[in-house]
mmCIF file of C-alpha atoms in Angstrom:
data_model
loop_
_atom_site.group_PDB
_atom_site.id
_atom_site.type_symbol
_atom_site.label_atom_id
_atom_site.label_comp_id
_atom_site.label_asym_id
_atom_site.label_seq_id
_atom_site.Cartn_x
_atom_site.Cartn_y
_atom_site.Cartn_z
ATOM 1 C CA LEU A 12 103.633 118.280 98.710
ATOM 2 C CA ALA A 13 106.658 116.460 97.429
ATOM 3 C CA LYS A 14 108.448 118.065 94.502
ATOM 4 C CA THR A 15 109.005 115.929 91.435
ATOM 5 C CA THR A 16 111.660 115.990 88.730
ATOM 6 C CA GLN A 17 111.174 114.456 85.302
ATOM 7 C CA PRO A 18 112.994 114.707 81.988
ATOM 8 C CA ILE A 19 111.587 117.535 79.910
ATOM 9 C CA SER A 20 111.286 115.438 76.786
ATOM 10 C CA MET A 21 111.826 111.967 75.355
ATOM 11 C CA ASP A 22 111.770 110.541 71.869
ATOM 12 C CA SER A 23 110.813 107.027 70.889
ATOM 13 C CA TYR A 24 109.723 104.955 67.916
ATOM 14 C CA GLU A 25 106.594 102.971 67.414
ATOM 15 C CA GLY A 26 106.676 99.542 68.993
ATOM 16 C CA GLN A 27 109.342 100.377 71.540
ATOM 17 C CA GLU A 28 108.970 100.268 75.293
ATOM 18 C CA VAL A 29 109.263 103.668 76.923
ATOM 19 C CA ASN A 30 110.318 104.230 80.502
ATOM 20 C CA ILE A 31 109.885 107.640 82.094
ATOM 21 C CA THR A 32 111.512 108.115 85.473
ATOM 22 C CA CYS A 33 110.402 110.611 88.072
ATOM 23 C CA SER A 34 112.434 111.638 91.113
ATOM 24 C CA HIS A 35 110.684 112.533 94.353
ATOM 25 C CA ASN A 36 113.345 112.518 97.023
ATOM 26 C CA ASN A 37 111.213 114.033 99.774
ATOM 27 C CA ILE A 38 108.220 111.791 99.390
ATOM 28 C CA ALA A 39 106.263 111.401 102.616
ATOM 29 C CA THR A 40 105.022 108.201 104.190
ATOM 30 C CA ASN A 41 101.401 108.850 103.230
ATOM 31 C CA ASP A 42 102.120 109.945 99.667
ATOM 32 C CA TYR A 43 100.884 108.051 96.635
ATOM 33 C CA ILE A 44 102.504 108.355 93.217
ATOM 34 C CA THR A 45 100.159 109.121 90.354
ATOM 35 C CA TRP A 46 100.778 109.554 86.659
ATOM 36 C CA TYR A 47 98.627 111.510 84.236
ATOM 37 C CA GLN A 48 98.697 111.839 80.465
ATOM 38 C CA GLN A 49 97.749 115.003 78.621
ATOM 39 C CA PHE A 50 97.146 115.488 74.925
ATOM 40 C CA PRO A 51 97.196 119.005 73.435
ATOM 41 C CA SER A 52 94.086 121.019 74.238
ATOM 42 C CA GLN A 53 92.662 118.305 76.494
ATOM 43 C CA GLY A 54 92.468 117.772 80.217
ATOM 44 C CA PRO A 55 94.873 115.315 81.853
ATOM 45 C CA ARG A 56 93.851 111.682 82.010
ATOM 46 C CA PHE A 57 94.664 109.335 84.880
ATOM 47 C CA ILE A 58 97.040 106.549 83.849
ATOM 48 C CA ILE A 59 98.197 104.698 86.931
ATOM 49 C CA GLN A 60 98.822 105.047 90.624
ATOM 50 C CA GLY A 61 100.982 103.196 93.112
ATOM 51 C CA TYR A 62 102.423 103.275 96.583
ATOM 52 C CA LYS A 63 105.259 100.768 96.438
ATOM 53 C CA THR A 64 106.677 97.892 94.352
ATOM 54 C CA LYS A 65 104.963 97.359 91.026
ATOM 55 C CA VAL A 66 101.539 98.173 89.689
ATOM 56 C CA THR A 67 100.246 97.152 86.283
ATOM 57 C CA ASN A 68 97.059 97.949 84.445
ATOM 58 C CA GLU A 69 95.887 97.669 80.862
ATOM 59 C CA VAL A 70 97.736 100.807 79.860
ATOM 60 C CA ALA A 71 101.029 100.906 81.742
ATOM 61 C CA SER A 72 103.196 99.636 84.550
ATOM 62 C CA LEU A 73 104.569 101.602 87.441
ATOM 63 C CA PHE A 74 107.748 100.559 89.182
ATOM 64 C CA ILE A 75 108.550 101.960 92.606
ATOM 65 C CA PRO A 76 111.749 100.980 94.427
ATOM 66 C CA ALA A 77 111.817 100.227 98.119
ATOM 67 C CA ASP A 78 112.977 103.715 99.126
ATOM 68 C CA ARG A 79 110.165 105.265 97.042
ATOM 69 C CA LYS A 80 112.369 108.207 96.100
ATOM 70 C CA SER A 81 111.712 107.623 92.440
ATOM 71 C CA SER A 82 109.255 105.879 90.186
ATOM 72 C CA THR A 83 109.252 104.703 86.587
ATOM 73 C CA LEU A 84 106.295 104.728 84.268
ATOM 74 C CA SER A 85 106.628 102.008 81.649
ATOM 75 C CA LEU A 86 104.614 102.153 78.424
ATOM 76 C CA PRO A 87 104.857 98.906 76.451
ATOM 77 C CA ARG A 88 105.050 99.061 72.668
ATOM 78 C CA VAL A 89 104.161 102.692 72.183
ATOM 79 C CA SER A 90 102.265 103.954 69.180
ATOM 80 C CA LEU A 91 101.969 107.372 67.584
ATOM 81 C CA SER A 92 98.893 108.030 69.692
ATOM 82 C CA ASP A 93 100.983 107.854 72.851
ATOM 83 C CA THR A 94 102.615 111.160 71.924
ATOM 84 C CA ALA A 95 101.640 113.362 74.859
ATOM 85 C CA VAL A 96 102.884 115.029 78.012
ATOM 86 C CA TYR A 97 103.177 112.746 81.031
ATOM 87 C CA TYR A 98 102.997 114.148 84.544
ATOM 88 C CA CYS A 99 104.205 112.485 87.714
ATOM 89 C CA LEU A 100 102.518 113.704 90.882
ATOM 90 C CA VAL A 101 103.128 112.833 94.487
ATOM 91 C CA GLY A 102 100.808 113.601 97.342
ATOM 92 C CA ASP A 103 98.625 112.189 100.018
ATOM 93 C CA GLY A 104 95.420 113.860 99.010
ATOM 94 C CA GLY A 105 94.459 113.719 102.605
ATOM 95 C CA GLY A 106 95.415 117.298 103.190
ATOM 96 C CA SER A 107 92.891 119.968 103.758
ATOM 97 C CA GLN A 108 92.328 120.445 100.056
ATOM 98 C CA GLY A 109 93.892 117.466 98.346
ATOM 99 C CA ASN A 110 94.960 119.589 95.435
ATOM 100 C CA LEU A 111 97.537 118.447 92.933
ATOM 101 C CA ILE A 112 100.606 120.467 92.042
ATOM 102 C CA PHE A 113 101.743 119.771 88.513
ATOM 103 C CA GLY A 114 105.378 119.898 87.532
ATOM 104 C CA LYS A 115 106.580 120.488 83.996
ATOM 105 C CA GLY A 116 105.940 116.947 82.839
ATOM 106 C CA THR A 117 107.718 114.878 80.181
ATOM 107 C CA LYS A 118 106.842 115.461 76.564
ATOM 108 C CA LEU A 119 106.995 112.104 74.812
ATOM 109 C CA SER A 120 107.273 112.138 71.033
ATOM 110 C CA VAL A 121 106.686 108.828 69.279
ATOM 111 C CA LYS A 122 107.949 108.636 65.726
ATOM 112 C CA PRO A 123 106.983 106.162 62.997
ATOM 113 C CA GLY B 20 85.067 105.272 84.970
ATOM 114 C CA ALA B 21 84.416 108.643 86.510
ATOM 115 C CA VAL B 22 83.549 111.337 84.003
ATOM 116 C CA VAL B 23 83.847 115.074 84.352
ATOM 117 C CA SER B 24 82.056 117.223 81.820
ATOM 118 C CA GLN B 25 83.240 120.746 81.150
ATOM 119 C CA HIS B 26 81.324 123.272 79.096
ATOM 120 C CA PRO B 27 81.849 125.143 76.858
ATOM 121 C CA SER B 28 84.903 123.650 75.216
ATOM 122 C CA TRP B 29 85.699 126.855 73.405
ATOM 123 C CA VAL B 30 84.565 130.435 73.824
ATOM 124 C CA ILE B 31 85.441 133.746 72.241
ATOM 125 C CA CYS B 32 84.346 136.933 73.921
ATOM 126 C CA LYS B 33 84.901 140.649 73.750
ATOM 127 C CA SER B 34 87.057 142.411 76.281
ATOM 128 C CA GLY B 35 85.050 143.515 79.294
ATOM 129 C CA THR B 36 82.455 140.761 79.146
ATOM 130 C CA SER B 37 82.054 137.887 81.565
ATOM 131 C CA VAL B 38 82.292 134.211 80.743
ATOM 132 C CA LYS B 39 80.963 131.292 82.763
ATOM 133 C CA ILE B 40 82.476 127.818 82.577
ATOM 134 C CA GLU B 41 80.683 124.804 84.011
ATOM 135 C CA CYS B 42 82.218 121.674 85.458
ATOM 136 C CA ARG B 43 80.041 118.669 86.225
ATOM 137 C CA SER B 44 80.827 115.301 87.708
ATOM 138 C CA LEU B 45 78.510 112.984 85.805
ATOM 139 C CA ASP B 46 78.572 109.738 87.729
ATOM 140 C CA PHE B 47 79.940 110.605 91.119
ATOM 141 C CA GLN B 48 79.675 113.240 93.789
ATOM 142 C CA ALA B 49 82.457 115.690 94.379
ATOM 143 C CA THR B 50 82.487 117.935 97.414
ATOM 144 C CA THR B 51 85.733 119.362 96.121
ATOM 145 C CA MET B 52 86.573 120.462 92.618
ATOM 146 C CA PHE B 53 89.642 122.221 91.330
ATOM 147 C CA TRP B 54 90.210 124.867 88.684
ATOM 148 C CA TYR B 55 93.436 125.076 86.717
ATOM 149 C CA ARG B 56 94.761 127.397 84.059
ATOM 150 C CA GLN B 57 97.252 126.355 81.421
ATOM 151 C CA PHE B 58 99.126 128.668 79.078
ATOM 152 C CA PRO B 59 100.649 127.334 75.845
ATOM 153 C CA LYS B 60 103.552 124.942 76.342
ATOM 154 C CA GLN B 61 103.288 125.275 80.111
ATOM 155 C CA SER B 62 102.067 123.033 82.877
ATOM 156 C CA LEU B 63 98.777 123.299 84.699
ATOM 157 C CA MET B 64 98.609 125.936 87.392
ATOM 158 C CA LEU B 65 96.106 125.539 90.187
ATOM 159 C CA MET B 66 93.887 128.594 90.495
ATOM 160 C CA ALA B 67 91.458 127.642 93.201
ATOM 161 C CA THR B 68 89.776 124.861 95.105
ATOM 162 C CA SER B 69 86.015 124.809 94.958
ATOM 163 C CA ASN B 70 84.178 123.486 97.995
ATOM 164 C CA GLU B 71 80.517 122.551 97.904
ATOM 165 C CA GLY B 72 78.499 124.792 100.135
ATOM 166 C CA SER B 73 81.355 127.058 101.143
ATOM 167 C CA LYS B 74 83.708 129.648 99.762
ATOM 168 C CA ALA B 75 86.416 128.663 97.350
ATOM 169 C CA THR B 76 90.069 128.748 98.332
ATOM 170 C CA TYR B 77 92.212 130.709 95.917
ATOM 171 C CA GLU B 78 95.898 130.263 95.247
ATOM 172 C CA GLN B 79 98.253 133.131 95.811
ATOM 173 C CA GLY B 80 98.098 135.672 93.028
ATOM 174 C CA VAL B 81 94.651 134.654 91.785
ATOM 175 C CA GLU B 82 92.064 137.418 92.109
ATOM 176 C CA LYS B 83 88.947 136.036 93.728
ATOM 177 C CA ASP B 84 86.833 138.950 92.534
ATOM 178 C CA LYS B 85 87.846 138.321 88.971
ATOM 179 C CA PHE B 86 87.493 134.550 88.973
ATOM 180 C CA LEU B 87 84.223 133.839 90.716
ATOM 181 C CA ILE B 88 83.661 130.255 91.758
ATOM 182 C CA ASN B 89 80.347 128.750 92.771
ATOM 183 C CA HIS B 90 79.966 125.152 93.917
ATOM 184 C CA ALA B 91 76.251 124.967 94.485
ATOM 185 C CA SER B 92 75.811 121.211 94.391
ATOM 186 C CA LEU B 93 77.778 118.020 94.782
ATOM 187 C CA THR B 94 78.097 117.669 91.028
ATOM 188 C CA LEU B 95 78.494 121.202 89.705
ATOM 189 C CA SER B 96 81.077 123.934 90.029
ATOM 190 C CA THR B 97 81.213 127.052 87.898
ATOM 191 C CA LEU B 98 84.023 129.471 87.173
ATOM 192 C CA THR B 99 83.094 132.946 85.968
ATOM 193 C CA VAL B 100 85.776 135.103 84.458
ATOM 194 C CA THR B 101 84.501 138.610 85.075
ATOM 195 C CA SER B 102 85.400 141.575 82.909
ATOM 196 C CA ALA B 103 87.667 139.423 80.792
ATOM 197 C CA HIS B 104 90.719 140.920 79.149
ATOM 198 C CA PRO B 105 93.046 139.527 76.483
ATOM 199 C CA GLU B 106 95.566 138.452 79.131
ATOM 200 C CA ASP B 107 92.890 136.116 80.537
ATOM 201 C CA SER B 108 92.975 134.141 77.329
ATOM 202 C CA SER B 109 94.049 130.662 78.309
ATOM 203 C CA PHE B 110 93.021 127.035 78.639
ATOM 204 C CA TYR B 111 90.937 126.482 81.759
ATOM 205 C CA ILE B 112 90.592 122.971 83.167
ATOM 206 C CA CYS B 113 88.538 121.667 86.044
ATOM 207 C CA SER B 114 88.934 118.468 87.987
ATOM 208 C CA ALA B 115 86.982 116.614 90.616
ATOM 209 C CA ARG B 116 87.828 114.061 93.224
ATOM 210 C CA ASP B 117 85.415 111.253 93.959
ATOM 211 C CA THR B 118 84.699 111.757 97.629
ATOM 212 C CA GLY B 119 82.849 108.483 97.698
ATOM 213 C CA VAL B 120 86.160 106.670 97.539
ATOM 214 C CA PRO B 121 86.998 105.398 101.027
ATOM 215 C CA ASN B 122 90.692 106.199 100.834
ATOM 216 C CA LEU B 123 91.021 109.838 99.946
ATOM 217 C CA ALA B 124 94.764 109.539 100.282
ATOM 218 C CA LYS B 125 94.774 108.067 96.824
ATOM 219 C CA ASN B 126 93.473 111.398 95.549
ATOM 220 C CA ILE B 127 92.825 110.386 91.971
ATOM 221 C CA GLN B 128 91.337 113.362 90.221
ATOM 222 C CA TYR B 129 89.282 113.272 87.084
ATOM 223 C CA PHE B 130 89.647 116.126 84.676
ATOM 224 C CA GLY B 131 87.312 117.868 82.305
ATOM 225 C CA ALA B 132 88.261 118.328 78.668
ATOM 226 C CA GLY B 133 89.098 121.975 79.240
ATOM 227 C CA THR B 134 87.779 125.293 77.955
ATOM 228 C CA ARG B 135 89.729 127.407 75.515
ATOM 229 C CA LEU B 136 89.005 131.058 76.264
ATOM 230 C CA SER B 137 89.957 133.714 73.748
ATOM 231 C CA VAL B 138 89.332 137.332 74.713
ATOM 232 C CA LEU B 139 89.416 139.794 71.861
#
């Protein structure tokens, strides 16, 4: 499974756009990039997934450059409730177990 | 969307007792479920992979005789912490992958809300 590197923490203010970048230099051809959000004392929640270029849903956008060695999660106009830990995961899921290996994640703090 | 129910959400037990945690996929079938443990201010650590109808696969360093996993149906996996001790106190989280999705490579997993275990 490809190893990922994210900033440990980020600070933002309400209403701002937040971009969290994840590096995954040894991403494999079959790997998808998936982002999860976790609030304290809760299980992670799926945010968005992509393979290449740009993906957008009602919550976020995911930008993936052509070489796929990094990806950027973009949260538009964050609010206090977006304060959470965000995990970037890379894998194909088609392995024998399809398990996910979580890195340290990025702790986003949104201030009023 | 896919929902995973985990029960109980919080449990306190005495040292030496056993605790069972249930993980259910409510609106999809999951031949594979995963169990994680998370200590305060740390990331999730995979403990084991639960396979319906077969033995679970444990990660290195996880005692299979202490953390018993049973995946008796396509929608239910249980984790039993046997003879719990204070060092087993942690946040336990399960997840399930919808095996009805044609492209398993996408591997989106759906997580339960977690179980806070406190061993006195």
